[in-house]
Amino acid sequence: MTSKFDHAAQVPAPGAVRPAAYEDLDGLLDLLSGDEKHSSASTSTVDLLWVLYDRVLRVRPENLDDPDRDRFVLSKGHGPAAYYAVLAAKGFISPSVLPEFSAFASPLGHHPDRLLIPGVEISSGSLGHGLAIAVGIAVGLRIQGRREPRVVCLLGDGELEEGSNHEALWLATLLELSALTVIVVDNRSSDLGWPTGVGAPFAAAGWMVERVDGHNRGELERALRRRSETTPNLVIAATGTAL
Amino acid sequence: MRQRVAEELGRMLDHDDRLVVMLAAISTALFEAARARHPQRVVNVGIREQSLIGVAAGLAHVGLRPVVHTFAPFLLERPFEQLKMDLCHQGLGAVLVSIGASYDFPEYGTSHFCPEDVALLDALPGVEVHVPGHPDEAVGLLPGLAAATGVGYLRLSEASNATAVTMSAGRLRVLRQGSQGSVIAVGPMLDPVLKAVSDLDVTVMYAITVRPLDEATILESLAEPAVAVVEPYLAGTSAGLVSHALAHLPHRVLGVGVGRRDLHRYGGRLEHDLAHGLDPASLRSTISRFLRPSR
């Protein structure tokens, strides 16, 4: 197995990075270059990621190995600039690694790698993989008797086309995984669209579904804090033309 | 072999709380008793093989050791990208236990055949591959697979040699020393090979762990640099590794195994052995011609 964090030199020492504010994200995003291809994917998630890391997830650079931490599974790994900016703002990575984004020896690529970046739970890129892994994490935590941690998985509306998601979302229902929250960022990137709504497959499988404005941080926080006792829940974060 | 392994896994669940058996609607009856004792740690995901591997990766992510079981094509071929991305690329491990082998259930046809399995796993980094030739050998491999952290593959078969061979972990075992060349028999190919070469002057080695391949023993026992490797899956799968072991010598290597042609045939396992030239008489003729090539 590859040793985790070959780039450990770039991991800031605890307390070495001053936690940044939401207003600092633009400056951190400016440090990342060469993300043109994925820029809309990235900006569609910046508010959501900030809310997750600032208000919702119980995960800090100091508790990365805590088995009771919350798990954030970024399935839609493309357009990771906002993710990297938020990780830097929260002290998981040093802002000094942002400018070398996607260089050969950079820990930061156009799809995140869990073996290179502290706090990144899964390596992604190929679409439709994160939800089943998140289901497995939730099942595993239940086996271990850990009731505290929640598992939050972020998908895109285009990614939802992958059939593997539909296996996994039903499985989450059948295994009664109330620790699992899925967020679908709906920025209308599905070529063929979802005529009955991106939430329809989840609602049909008995998930609790709520749709909110993906740039309204207050609404996002409220929706992400709302949970069901018995079923997994879906938060649709609508952005761009999907609003 | 499958029944013995299922029983042993059930016992192992009693003593190792990191183990989780993952099923996809296959062999569920064999794990019913274990499931009754450990309802959380025998998980049937139904006919969802992409999720089967993805969920296993999630279990490994929190420090559990998933043992994932179904028919070989549905375990490896359908979710191949999940093997690559969810396990190997993430640095997460699992024990993959297949049944069906190359054509153990010929009445089901090509959809249930998997002679490609070891070749496919060769395309991924660092996967251990075990091909036991007897139920005792299969059961004996389980503790090592459970204790490891990487991706391990256990290829179970309906075919079995008459008696188990005592093996040391990871090594080939030299069963006979000869002077005209070497034959490596993998798993259930041992009995047919021993019959085939009974009157030939060859070294016979037996392998149940084929990845990593014990190249040192091939070299140490080498009398003549002509090595045939007889495998119960795609012919030639290990030929490149055997050749690698002999790279510093002029040498000849022959890969014997299942052919690539889709036969579109049902019937019985022995009929398929004959069709692929893996019966003792065909093997005898193939190996003899290899040892004394006409010029």
Coordinates of C-alpha atoms in Angstrom, one line a residue:
Chain A
M1 CA 0.0 0.0 0.0
T2 CA 1.3 3.5 -0.9
S3 CA 2.2 5.4 2.2
K4 CA -0.2 8.1 2.9
F5 CA 0.9 11.7 2.3
D6 CA 4.2 11.5 0.5
H7 CA 3.9 15.2 0.4
A8 CA 3.8 15.5 4.2
A9 CA 6.2 18.4 4.0
Q10 CA 3.3 20.5 2.7
V11 CA 1.0 19.6 5.5
P12 CA 0.9 22.6 7.8
A13 CA 1.7 22.0 11.5
P14 CA -1.3 22.3 13.7
G15 CA -2.0 25.9 14.4
A16 CA 0.5 27.1 11.7
V17 CA -2.2 28.2 9.4
R18 CA -4.6 30.9 10.6
P19 CA -8.2 29.6 9.8
A20 CA -9.5 31.8 7.0
A21 CA -12.9 33.3 6.6
Y22 CA -15.4 32.9 3.8
E23 CA -14.2 36.2 2.3
D24 CA -10.7 34.7 1.9
L25 CA -11.9 32.0 -0.5
D26 CA -11.6 34.2 -3.5
G27 CA -8.0 34.9 -2.8
L28 CA -7.2 31.2 -2.3
L29 CA -9.1 30.3 -5.5
D30 CA -7.0 32.9 -7.3
L31 CA -3.9 30.9 -6.3
L32 CA -5.1 27.9 -8.2
S33 CA -4.5 28.2 -11.9
G34 CA -5.3 26.1 -14.9
D35 CA -8.8 25.0 -13.8
E36 CA -10.6 26.6 -16.7
K37 CA -12.1 23.3 -17.9
H38 CA -13.8 22.7 -14.6
S39 CA -14.4 26.2 -13.4
S40 CA -18.2 26.0 -13.5
A41 CA -18.1 22.7 -11.6
S42 CA -15.9 24.4 -9.0
T43 CA -17.8 27.6 -8.5
S44 CA -21.1 25.7 -8.2
T45 CA -19.8 24.1 -5.0
V46 CA -17.9 26.8 -3.2
D47 CA -20.8 27.9 -0.9
L48 CA -21.8 24.3 -0.2
L49 CA -18.3 23.2 0.7
W50 CA -17.8 26.2 2.9
V51 CA -21.0 25.5 4.8
L52 CA -20.0 21.8 5.2
Y53 CA -16.5 22.5 6.5
D54 CA -17.4 25.6 8.5
R55 CA -20.8 24.6 10.0
V56 CA -21.7 21.0 9.5
L57 CA -18.9 18.4 9.4
R58 CA -17.1 17.4 12.6
V59 CA -13.7 17.0 11.0
R60 CA -10.6 19.1 11.7
P61 CA -7.0 18.9 10.6
E62 CA -6.3 17.7 14.2
N63 CA -8.7 14.8 14.1
L64 CA -8.1 13.3 10.7
D65 CA -7.5 9.8 12.1
D66 CA -10.3 10.0 14.7
P67 CA -12.6 7.0 13.9
D68 CA -15.6 9.1 15.2
R69 CA -15.0 12.0 12.7
D70 CA -17.6 12.8 10.1
R71 CA -16.7 11.5 6.6
F72 CA -17.1 13.7 3.6
V73 CA -17.0 11.6 0.4
L74 CA -16.5 13.9 -2.7
S75 CA -17.7 11.6 -5.5
K76 CA -17.9 14.3 -8.1
G77 CA -14.1 15.0 -8.0
H78 CA -13.9 17.2 -11.1
G79 CA -13.6 20.9 -10.5
P80 CA -11.8 20.5 -7.2
A81 CA -10.6 24.1 -7.0
A82 CA -13.3 25.2 -4.5
Y83 CA -12.6 22.0 -2.5
Y84 CA -8.8 22.8 -2.3
A85 CA -9.5 26.4 -1.4
V86 CA -11.8 25.3 1.5
L87 CA -9.3 22.7 2.7
A88 CA -6.6 25.4 2.7
A89 CA -8.9 27.9 4.4
K90 CA -9.6 25.3 7.1
G91 CA -5.9 24.4 7.6
F92 CA -5.9 20.8 6.1
I93 CA -3.4 21.9 3.4
S94 CA -1.0 24.8 3.2
P95 CA -2.0 27.6 0.8
S96 CA 1.6 27.3 -0.5
V97 CA 0.7 24.2 -2.5
L98 CA -2.2 25.9 -4.3
P99 CA -0.1 27.6 -7.1
E100 CA 1.5 24.4 -8.2
F101 CA -2.0 22.9 -8.9
S102 CA -1.8 19.9 -11.3
A103 CA 2.0 20.0 -11.7
F104 CA 3.8 16.6 -11.8
A105 CA 4.9 16.7 -8.2
S106 CA 1.9 18.6 -6.8
P107 CA -0.4 16.9 -4.3
L108 CA -3.3 18.6 -6.0
G109 CA -4.6 17.3 -9.3
H110 CA -7.8 17.9 -11.3
H111 CA -9.2 15.0 -9.3
P112 CA -8.3 14.7 -5.6
D113 CA -6.1 11.8 -4.4
R114 CA -6.7 10.6 -0.8
L115 CA -3.1 9.3 -0.5
L116 CA -1.7 12.8 -1.3
I117 CA -4.1 15.2 0.6
P118 CA -4.8 15.2 4.3
G119 CA -8.5 15.2 4.9
V120 CA -9.5 13.8 1.5
E121 CA -11.4 10.6 2.2
I122 CA -11.6 9.2 -1.3
S123 CA -9.7 9.5 -4.5
S124 CA -12.1 10.3 -7.3
G125 CA -12.3 11.1 -11.0
S126 CA -14.3 8.2 -12.4
L127 CA -18.0 9.1 -11.8
G128 CA -20.4 7.0 -9.9
H129 CA -18.0 5.5 -7.4
G130 CA -18.4 7.6 -4.3
L131 CA -21.9 6.7 -3.2
A132 CA -21.2 3.0 -2.9
I133 CA -18.1 3.7 -0.9
A134 CA -20.0 6.1 1.3
V135 CA -22.6 3.3 1.8
G136 CA -19.8 1.0 2.8
I137 CA -18.4 3.5 5.3
A138 CA -21.8 3.9 6.9
V139 CA -22.3 0.2 7.1
G140 CA -18.8 -0.2 8.6
L141 CA -19.4 2.5 11.2
R142 CA -22.6 0.8 12.2
I143 CA -20.8 -2.6 12.5
Q144 CA -18.3 -0.9 14.8
G145 CA -21.1 0.6 16.9
R146 CA -20.1 4.2 16.1
R147 CA -23.4 6.1 16.1
E148 CA -21.9 9.6 16.1
P149 CA -20.3 10.1 12.7
R150 CA -22.3 11.0 9.7
V151 CA -21.3 10.3 6.2
V152 CA -21.9 13.0 3.6
C153 CA -21.5 12.2 -0.1
L154 CA -21.5 14.8 -2.8
L155 CA -22.7 13.9 -6.3
G156 CA -23.4 15.9 -9.4
D157 CA -26.6 15.8 -11.5
G158 CA -24.6 14.7 -14.5
E159 CA -22.8 12.0 -12.4
L160 CA -26.2 10.7 -11.3
E161 CA -26.6 9.2 -14.8
E162 CA -24.1 6.5 -13.8
G163 CA -26.1 3.3 -13.0
S164 CA -23.9 2.5 -10.1
N165 CA -25.6 5.3 -8.1
H166 CA -28.9 3.7 -8.6
E167 CA -27.7 0.4 -7.2
A168 CA -26.2 2.2 -4.2
L169 CA -29.1 4.6 -3.4
W170 CA -31.5 1.7 -3.1
L171 CA -29.0 -0.3 -1.1
A172 CA -28.8 2.7 1.3
T173 CA -32.5 2.5 1.8
L174 CA -32.6 -1.3 2.2
L175 CA -29.8 -1.2 4.8
E176 CA -31.6 1.7 6.6
L177 CA -28.5 4.0 6.6
S178 CA -29.8 7.0 8.4
A179 CA -26.2 8.2 9.0
L180 CA -25.9 8.9 5.2
T181 CA -26.6 12.2 3.6
V182 CA -26.2 12.7 -0.1
I183 CA -25.9 16.1 -1.7
V184 CA -26.6 16.4 -5.4
V185 CA -25.3 19.6 -6.9
D186 CA -27.8 20.3 -9.6
N187 CA -26.1 22.7 -12.1
R188 CA -27.9 21.2 -15.1
S189 CA -24.8 19.4 -16.4
S190 CA -26.7 16.3 -17.3
D191 CA -26.9 16.2 -21.1
L192 CA -30.2 14.4 -21.2
G193 CA -31.6 16.0 -18.1
W194 CA -33.9 14.6 -15.3
P195 CA -37.4 15.4 -16.5
T196 CA -38.9 14.3 -13.1
G197 CA -36.2 16.0 -11.1
V198 CA -32.8 14.8 -9.8
G199 CA -34.5 13.9 -6.5
A200 CA -37.0 11.5 -8.1
P201 CA -34.9 8.3 -8.0
F202 CA -34.1 9.0 -4.3
A203 CA -37.7 9.9 -3.4
A204 CA -38.8 6.6 -5.1
A205 CA -36.4 4.7 -2.9
G206 CA -37.9 6.4 0.2
W207 CA -35.2 9.0 1.0
M208 CA -36.1 12.2 2.7
V209 CA -35.5 14.8 -0.1
E210 CA -35.1 18.6 0.2
R211 CA -34.1 21.1 -2.5
V212 CA -32.4 24.3 -1.7
D213 CA -30.6 27.2 -3.3
G214 CA -27.0 26.0 -3.6
H215 CA -25.6 29.5 -3.0
N216 CA -27.8 30.3 0.1
R217 CA -25.5 29.4 2.9
G218 CA -28.2 29.7 5.6
E219 CA -30.6 27.4 3.7
L220 CA -27.8 24.9 3.0
E221 CA -26.9 24.7 6.6
R222 CA -30.5 24.3 7.8
A223 CA -31.1 21.5 5.2
L224 CA -27.9 19.7 6.0
R225 CA -28.7 19.7 9.7
R226 CA -32.1 18.2 9.1
R227 CA -32.0 14.4 9.4
S228 CA -34.3 11.5 9.3
E229 CA -34.2 8.9 12.1
T230 CA -34.8 6.0 9.8
T231 CA -33.8 6.8 6.2
P232 CA -30.9 8.4 4.4
N233 CA -31.5 12.0 3.2
L234 CA -30.9 13.9 0.1
V235 CA -30.2 17.6 -0.2
I236 CA -30.3 19.0 -3.7
A237 CA -28.2 22.1 -4.0
A238 CA -29.5 23.9 -7.1
T239 CA -27.0 26.3 -8.8
G240 CA -26.8 28.3 -12.0
T241 CA -29.7 27.7 -14.4
A242 CA -31.1 24.9 -12.2
L243 CA -32.1 27.6 -9.6
Chain B
M1 CA -14.3 -26.2 -1.9
R2 CA -16.9 -23.5 -1.7
Q3 CA -18.8 -25.2 1.1
R4 CA -15.6 -25.8 3.2
V5 CA -14.5 -22.2 2.7
A6 CA -18.0 -20.9 3.7
E7 CA -18.0 -23.0 6.8
E8 CA -14.5 -21.8 7.8
L9 CA -15.3 -18.2 7.1
G10 CA -18.3 -18.6 9.4
R11 CA -16.0 -19.8 12.2
M12 CA -13.5 -17.0 11.5
L13 CA -16.3 -14.5 11.9
D14 CA -16.8 -15.8 15.5
H15 CA -13.2 -14.9 16.4
D16 CA -12.2 -11.9 14.2
D17 CA -14.5 -8.9 14.5
R18 CA -12.8 -7.1 11.7
L19 CA -14.1 -9.7 9.1
V20 CA -17.2 -8.9 7.1
V21 CA -18.6 -11.3 4.5
M22 CA -20.1 -9.5 1.5
L23 CA -22.4 -11.4 -0.8
A24 CA -24.4 -10.6 -4.0
A25 CA -27.3 -13.0 -4.0
I26 CA -24.9 -16.0 -4.6
S27 CA -24.1 -18.7 -2.0
T28 CA -26.4 -17.0 0.6
A29 CA -27.7 -20.3 1.9
L30 CA -24.1 -21.4 2.7
F31 CA -23.7 -18.4 5.0
E32 CA -27.2 -18.5 6.6
A33 CA -25.9 -19.9 9.9
A34 CA -23.1 -17.4 10.1
R35 CA -25.6 -14.6 9.3
A36 CA -27.8 -15.8 12.1
R37 CA -24.9 -15.4 14.5
H38 CA -23.5 -12.2 13.0
P39 CA -26.4 -10.4 11.2
Q40 CA -24.3 -7.2 10.8
R41 CA -21.2 -8.9 9.4
V42 CA -22.8 -11.0 6.7
V43 CA -24.0 -8.4 4.2
N44 CA -26.0 -9.4 1.1
V45 CA -26.2 -6.4 -1.3
G46 CA -28.4 -8.3 -3.8
I47 CA -27.6 -8.3 -7.5
R48 CA -25.6 -5.1 -7.4
E49 CA -22.0 -6.0 -8.2
Q50 CA -20.7 -2.5 -8.6
S51 CA -21.9 -1.7 -5.1
L52 CA -20.5 -5.0 -3.9
I53 CA -16.9 -3.8 -4.5
G54 CA -17.7 -0.1 -3.6
V55 CA -19.2 -1.1 -0.3
A56 CA -16.3 -3.4 0.4
A57 CA -14.0 -0.4 -0.1
G58 CA -16.0 1.6 2.4
L59 CA -15.7 -1.2 4.9
A60 CA -11.9 -1.3 4.4
H61 CA -11.9 2.5 4.8
V62 CA -13.0 2.2 8.4
G63 CA -10.6 -0.6 9.1
L64 CA -12.7 -3.7 8.5
R65 CA -11.6 -6.6 6.4
P66 CA -14.2 -7.5 3.7
V67 CA -14.4 -10.9 2.2
V68 CA -16.3 -10.5 -1.0
H69 CA -17.8 -13.5 -2.8
T70 CA -19.7 -14.2 -6.0
F71 CA -19.2 -15.9 -9.4
A72 CA -15.9 -14.9 -10.9
P73 CA -17.3 -12.8 -13.9
F74 CA -19.5 -10.8 -11.6
L75 CA -16.8 -10.4 -9.0
L76 CA -14.1 -9.2 -11.3
E77 CA -15.3 -8.4 -14.8
R78 CA -18.5 -6.5 -14.3
P79 CA -17.0 -4.2 -11.5
F80 CA -13.5 -4.1 -12.9
E81 CA -13.3 -0.3 -12.6
Q82 CA -14.4 -0.6 -9.0
L83 CA -11.4 -2.9 -8.4
K84 CA -9.1 -0.5 -10.0
M85 CA -10.4 2.7 -8.4
D86 CA -12.2 1.8 -5.2
L87 CA -9.7 -0.8 -4.0
C88 CA -6.3 -0.5 -5.7
H89 CA -6.1 3.3 -6.3
Q90 CA -7.5 4.1 -2.9
G91 CA -4.9 1.8 -1.2
L92 CA -7.8 -0.2 0.3
G93 CA -7.9 -4.0 0.6
A94 CA -10.3 -6.8 0.3
V95 CA -10.4 -10.6 0.0
L96 CA -12.1 -11.6 -3.3
V97 CA -13.3 -15.2 -3.3
S98 CA -14.7 -16.4 -6.6
I99 CA -16.5 -19.5 -7.7
G100 CA -17.1 -20.8 -11.2
A101 CA -13.4 -20.8 -12.2
S102 CA -13.0 -21.1 -16.0
Y103 CA -16.0 -23.3 -16.7
D104 CA -17.1 -25.1 -13.6
F105 CA -20.8 -24.7 -14.4
P106 CA -20.7 -25.4 -18.2
E107 CA -24.5 -25.7 -18.4
Y108 CA -24.7 -21.9 -17.7
G109 CA -22.6 -21.0 -20.7
T110 CA -20.0 -18.3 -21.4
S111 CA -21.6 -15.6 -19.1
H112 CA -20.5 -17.8 -16.1
F113 CA -17.1 -18.7 -17.4
C114 CA -14.0 -16.7 -16.3
P115 CA -10.8 -18.0 -17.8
E116 CA -9.7 -14.3 -18.0
D117 CA -9.6 -13.7 -14.2
V118 CA -5.9 -14.0 -13.4
A119 CA -4.9 -12.1 -16.6
L120 CA -7.3 -9.3 -15.6
L121 CA -5.9 -9.1 -12.1
D122 CA -2.4 -9.0 -13.6
A123 CA -3.3 -5.6 -15.1
L124 CA -3.8 -4.2 -11.6
P125 CA -1.0 -3.4 -9.1
G126 CA -0.1 -5.7 -6.2
V127 CA -3.0 -8.2 -6.2
E128 CA -2.2 -11.5 -4.5
V129 CA -3.6 -14.5 -6.4
H130 CA -4.3 -17.9 -4.9
V131 CA -5.5 -21.0 -6.9
P132 CA -6.0 -23.9 -4.5
G133 CA -6.2 -27.4 -5.9
H134 CA -7.9 -29.0 -2.9
P135 CA -10.5 -27.8 -0.3
D136 CA -7.9 -28.2 2.5
E137 CA -5.5 -25.9 0.7
A138 CA -8.3 -23.4 0.2
V139 CA -9.2 -23.4 3.9
G140 CA -5.5 -23.2 4.7
L141 CA -5.1 -20.0 2.8
L142 CA -7.9 -18.1 4.6
P143 CA -6.0 -17.0 7.8
G144 CA -3.3 -15.4 5.7
L145 CA -5.8 -13.6 3.5
A146 CA -7.8 -12.4 6.5
A147 CA -4.7 -11.1 8.2
A148 CA -3.3 -9.3 5.1
T149 CA -4.3 -5.7 4.3
G150 CA -4.1 -5.6 0.5
V151 CA -6.2 -7.1 -2.3
G152 CA -6.2 -10.9 -2.3
Y153 CA -7.9 -13.2 -4.8
L154 CA -8.9 -16.7 -3.9
R155 CA -10.0 -18.7 -7.0
L156 CA -12.2 -21.6 -5.8
S157 CA -13.1 -24.4 -8.2
E158 CA -15.3 -27.5 -8.4
A159 CA -12.3 -29.2 -9.7
S160 CA -10.0 -30.7 -7.1
N161 CA -6.9 -32.9 -6.9
A162 CA -7.4 -36.2 -5.0
T163 CA -5.2 -35.2 -2.1
A164 CA -4.0 -31.9 -0.6
V165 CA -0.3 -30.9 -0.8
T166 CA 1.4 -29.3 2.1
M167 CA 2.7 -25.9 1.0
S168 CA 4.8 -23.2 2.5
A169 CA 3.1 -19.8 2.1
G170 CA 3.8 -18.1 -1.2
R171 CA 6.2 -20.8 -2.4
L172 CA 6.1 -23.3 -5.2
R173 CA 6.7 -26.9 -4.1
V174 CA 9.0 -29.2 -6.1
L175 CA 7.3 -32.6 -6.2
R176 CA 9.6 -34.4 -8.6
Q177 CA 13.1 -33.6 -10.0
G178 CA 13.8 -34.5 -13.6
S179 CA 16.4 -33.6 -16.2
Q180 CA 14.6 -32.7 -19.5
G181 CA 12.7 -29.6 -18.4
S182 CA 10.2 -28.4 -15.8
V183 CA 6.4 -28.4 -15.6
I184 CA 4.6 -26.0 -13.2
A185 CA 1.1 -27.3 -12.4
V186 CA -1.3 -24.7 -11.0
G187 CA -4.0 -25.7 -8.5
P188 CA -6.5 -28.3 -9.9
M189 CA -4.2 -29.0 -12.9
L190 CA -1.9 -31.0 -10.7
D191 CA -3.6 -34.4 -11.0
P192 CA -3.9 -34.2 -14.8
V193 CA -0.3 -33.0 -15.1
L194 CA 1.0 -35.8 -12.8
K195 CA -0.9 -38.4 -14.9
A196 CA 0.4 -36.8 -18.1
V197 CA 4.1 -36.8 -17.2
S198 CA 4.2 -40.0 -15.2
D199 CA 6.8 -41.5 -17.6
L200 CA 8.5 -38.3 -18.6
D201 CA 11.8 -37.2 -17.1
V202 CA 10.7 -33.8 -16.0
T203 CA 10.7 -31.7 -12.8
V204 CA 7.2 -31.1 -11.5
M205 CA 6.4 -28.0 -9.4
Y206 CA 3.1 -27.3 -7.8
A207 CA 1.7 -23.8 -7.3
I208 CA -1.3 -22.5 -5.4
T209 CA -0.1 -19.0 -4.9
V210 CA 0.7 -17.6 -8.4
R211 CA 0.9 -13.8 -7.6
P212 CA 3.5 -13.0 -6.6
L213 CA 5.1 -15.9 -8.5
D214 CA 7.9 -17.7 -6.6
E215 CA 10.5 -17.2 -9.3
A216 CA 13.3 -18.3 -7.0
T217 CA 12.1 -21.9 -6.8
I218 CA 11.7 -22.1 -10.6
L219 CA 15.4 -21.1 -11.0
E220 CA 16.7 -23.3 -8.1
S221 CA 15.1 -26.5 -9.5
L222 CA 16.0 -25.8 -13.1
A223 CA 17.8 -28.6 -14.8
E224 CA 17.1 -27.6 -18.4
P225 CA 15.8 -24.1 -19.4
A226 CA 12.5 -25.4 -20.8
V227 CA 9.5 -24.7 -18.6
A228 CA 5.9 -25.4 -19.3
V229 CA 3.3 -23.8 -17.0
V230 CA -0.1 -25.5 -17.0
E231 CA -2.8 -23.2 -15.6
P232 CA -6.6 -23.8 -15.3
Y233 CA -7.3 -20.3 -16.8
L234 CA -6.1 -18.5 -20.0
A235 CA -3.2 -20.2 -21.6
G236 CA 0.0 -18.1 -21.2
T237 CA -1.2 -16.0 -18.3
S238 CA 2.0 -16.8 -16.3
A239 CA 4.3 -17.4 -19.3
G240 CA 5.7 -13.8 -19.1
L241 CA 6.6 -14.1 -15.4
V242 CA 8.3 -17.5 -15.9
S243 CA 10.2 -16.0 -18.8
H244 CA 11.2 -13.1 -16.5
A245 CA 12.6 -15.6 -14.0
L246 CA 14.8 -17.0 -16.7
A247 CA 15.7 -13.7 -18.4
H248 CA 19.4 -14.1 -17.9
L249 CA 19.4 -17.5 -19.8
P250 CA 18.5 -18.6 -23.3
H251 CA 15.3 -20.5 -22.5
R252 CA 12.0 -21.8 -23.8
V253 CA 8.6 -21.3 -22.1
L254 CA 5.3 -22.9 -23.0
G255 CA 2.0 -21.6 -21.6
V256 CA -0.7 -24.3 -21.4
G257 CA -4.3 -23.5 -20.3
V258 CA -7.7 -22.5 -21.5
G259 CA -8.0 -21.2 -25.1
R260 CA -9.4 -17.8 -26.0
R261 CA -12.1 -19.1 -28.4
D262 CA -15.7 -18.8 -27.2
L263 CA -16.8 -22.4 -27.8
H264 CA -20.5 -21.8 -27.4
R265 CA -20.8 -25.2 -25.7
Y266 CA -22.6 -26.4 -22.5
G267 CA -22.2 -30.0 -21.3
G268 CA -19.8 -31.0 -18.5
R269 CA -16.5 -29.7 -17.1
L270 CA -14.5 -32.7 -18.4
E271 CA -15.8 -32.1 -21.9
H272 CA -14.5 -28.6 -21.7
D273 CA -11.1 -29.9 -20.4
L274 CA -10.9 -32.1 -23.5
A275 CA -11.9 -29.2 -25.8
H276 CA -9.1 -27.1 -24.4
G277 CA -6.6 -29.9 -24.4
L278 CA -6.3 -30.0 -20.6
D279 CA -7.1 -33.7 -20.2
P280 CA -4.1 -35.9 -19.2
A281 CA -3.6 -37.5 -22.7
S282 CA -3.6 -34.1 -24.5
L283 CA -1.3 -32.6 -21.9
R284 CA 1.1 -35.5 -22.3
S285 CA 1.3 -35.0 -26.0
T286 CA 1.7 -31.1 -25.7
I287 CA 4.4 -31.4 -23.0
S288 CA 6.3 -34.2 -24.9
R289 CA 6.3 -32.1 -28.1
F290 CA 7.6 -29.1 -26.1
L291 CA 10.4 -31.1 -24.5
R292 CA 11.6 -32.6 -27.8
P293 CA 10.7 -30.1 -30.5
S294 CA 11.1 -31.3 -34.0
R295 CA 13.7 -29.2 -35.9

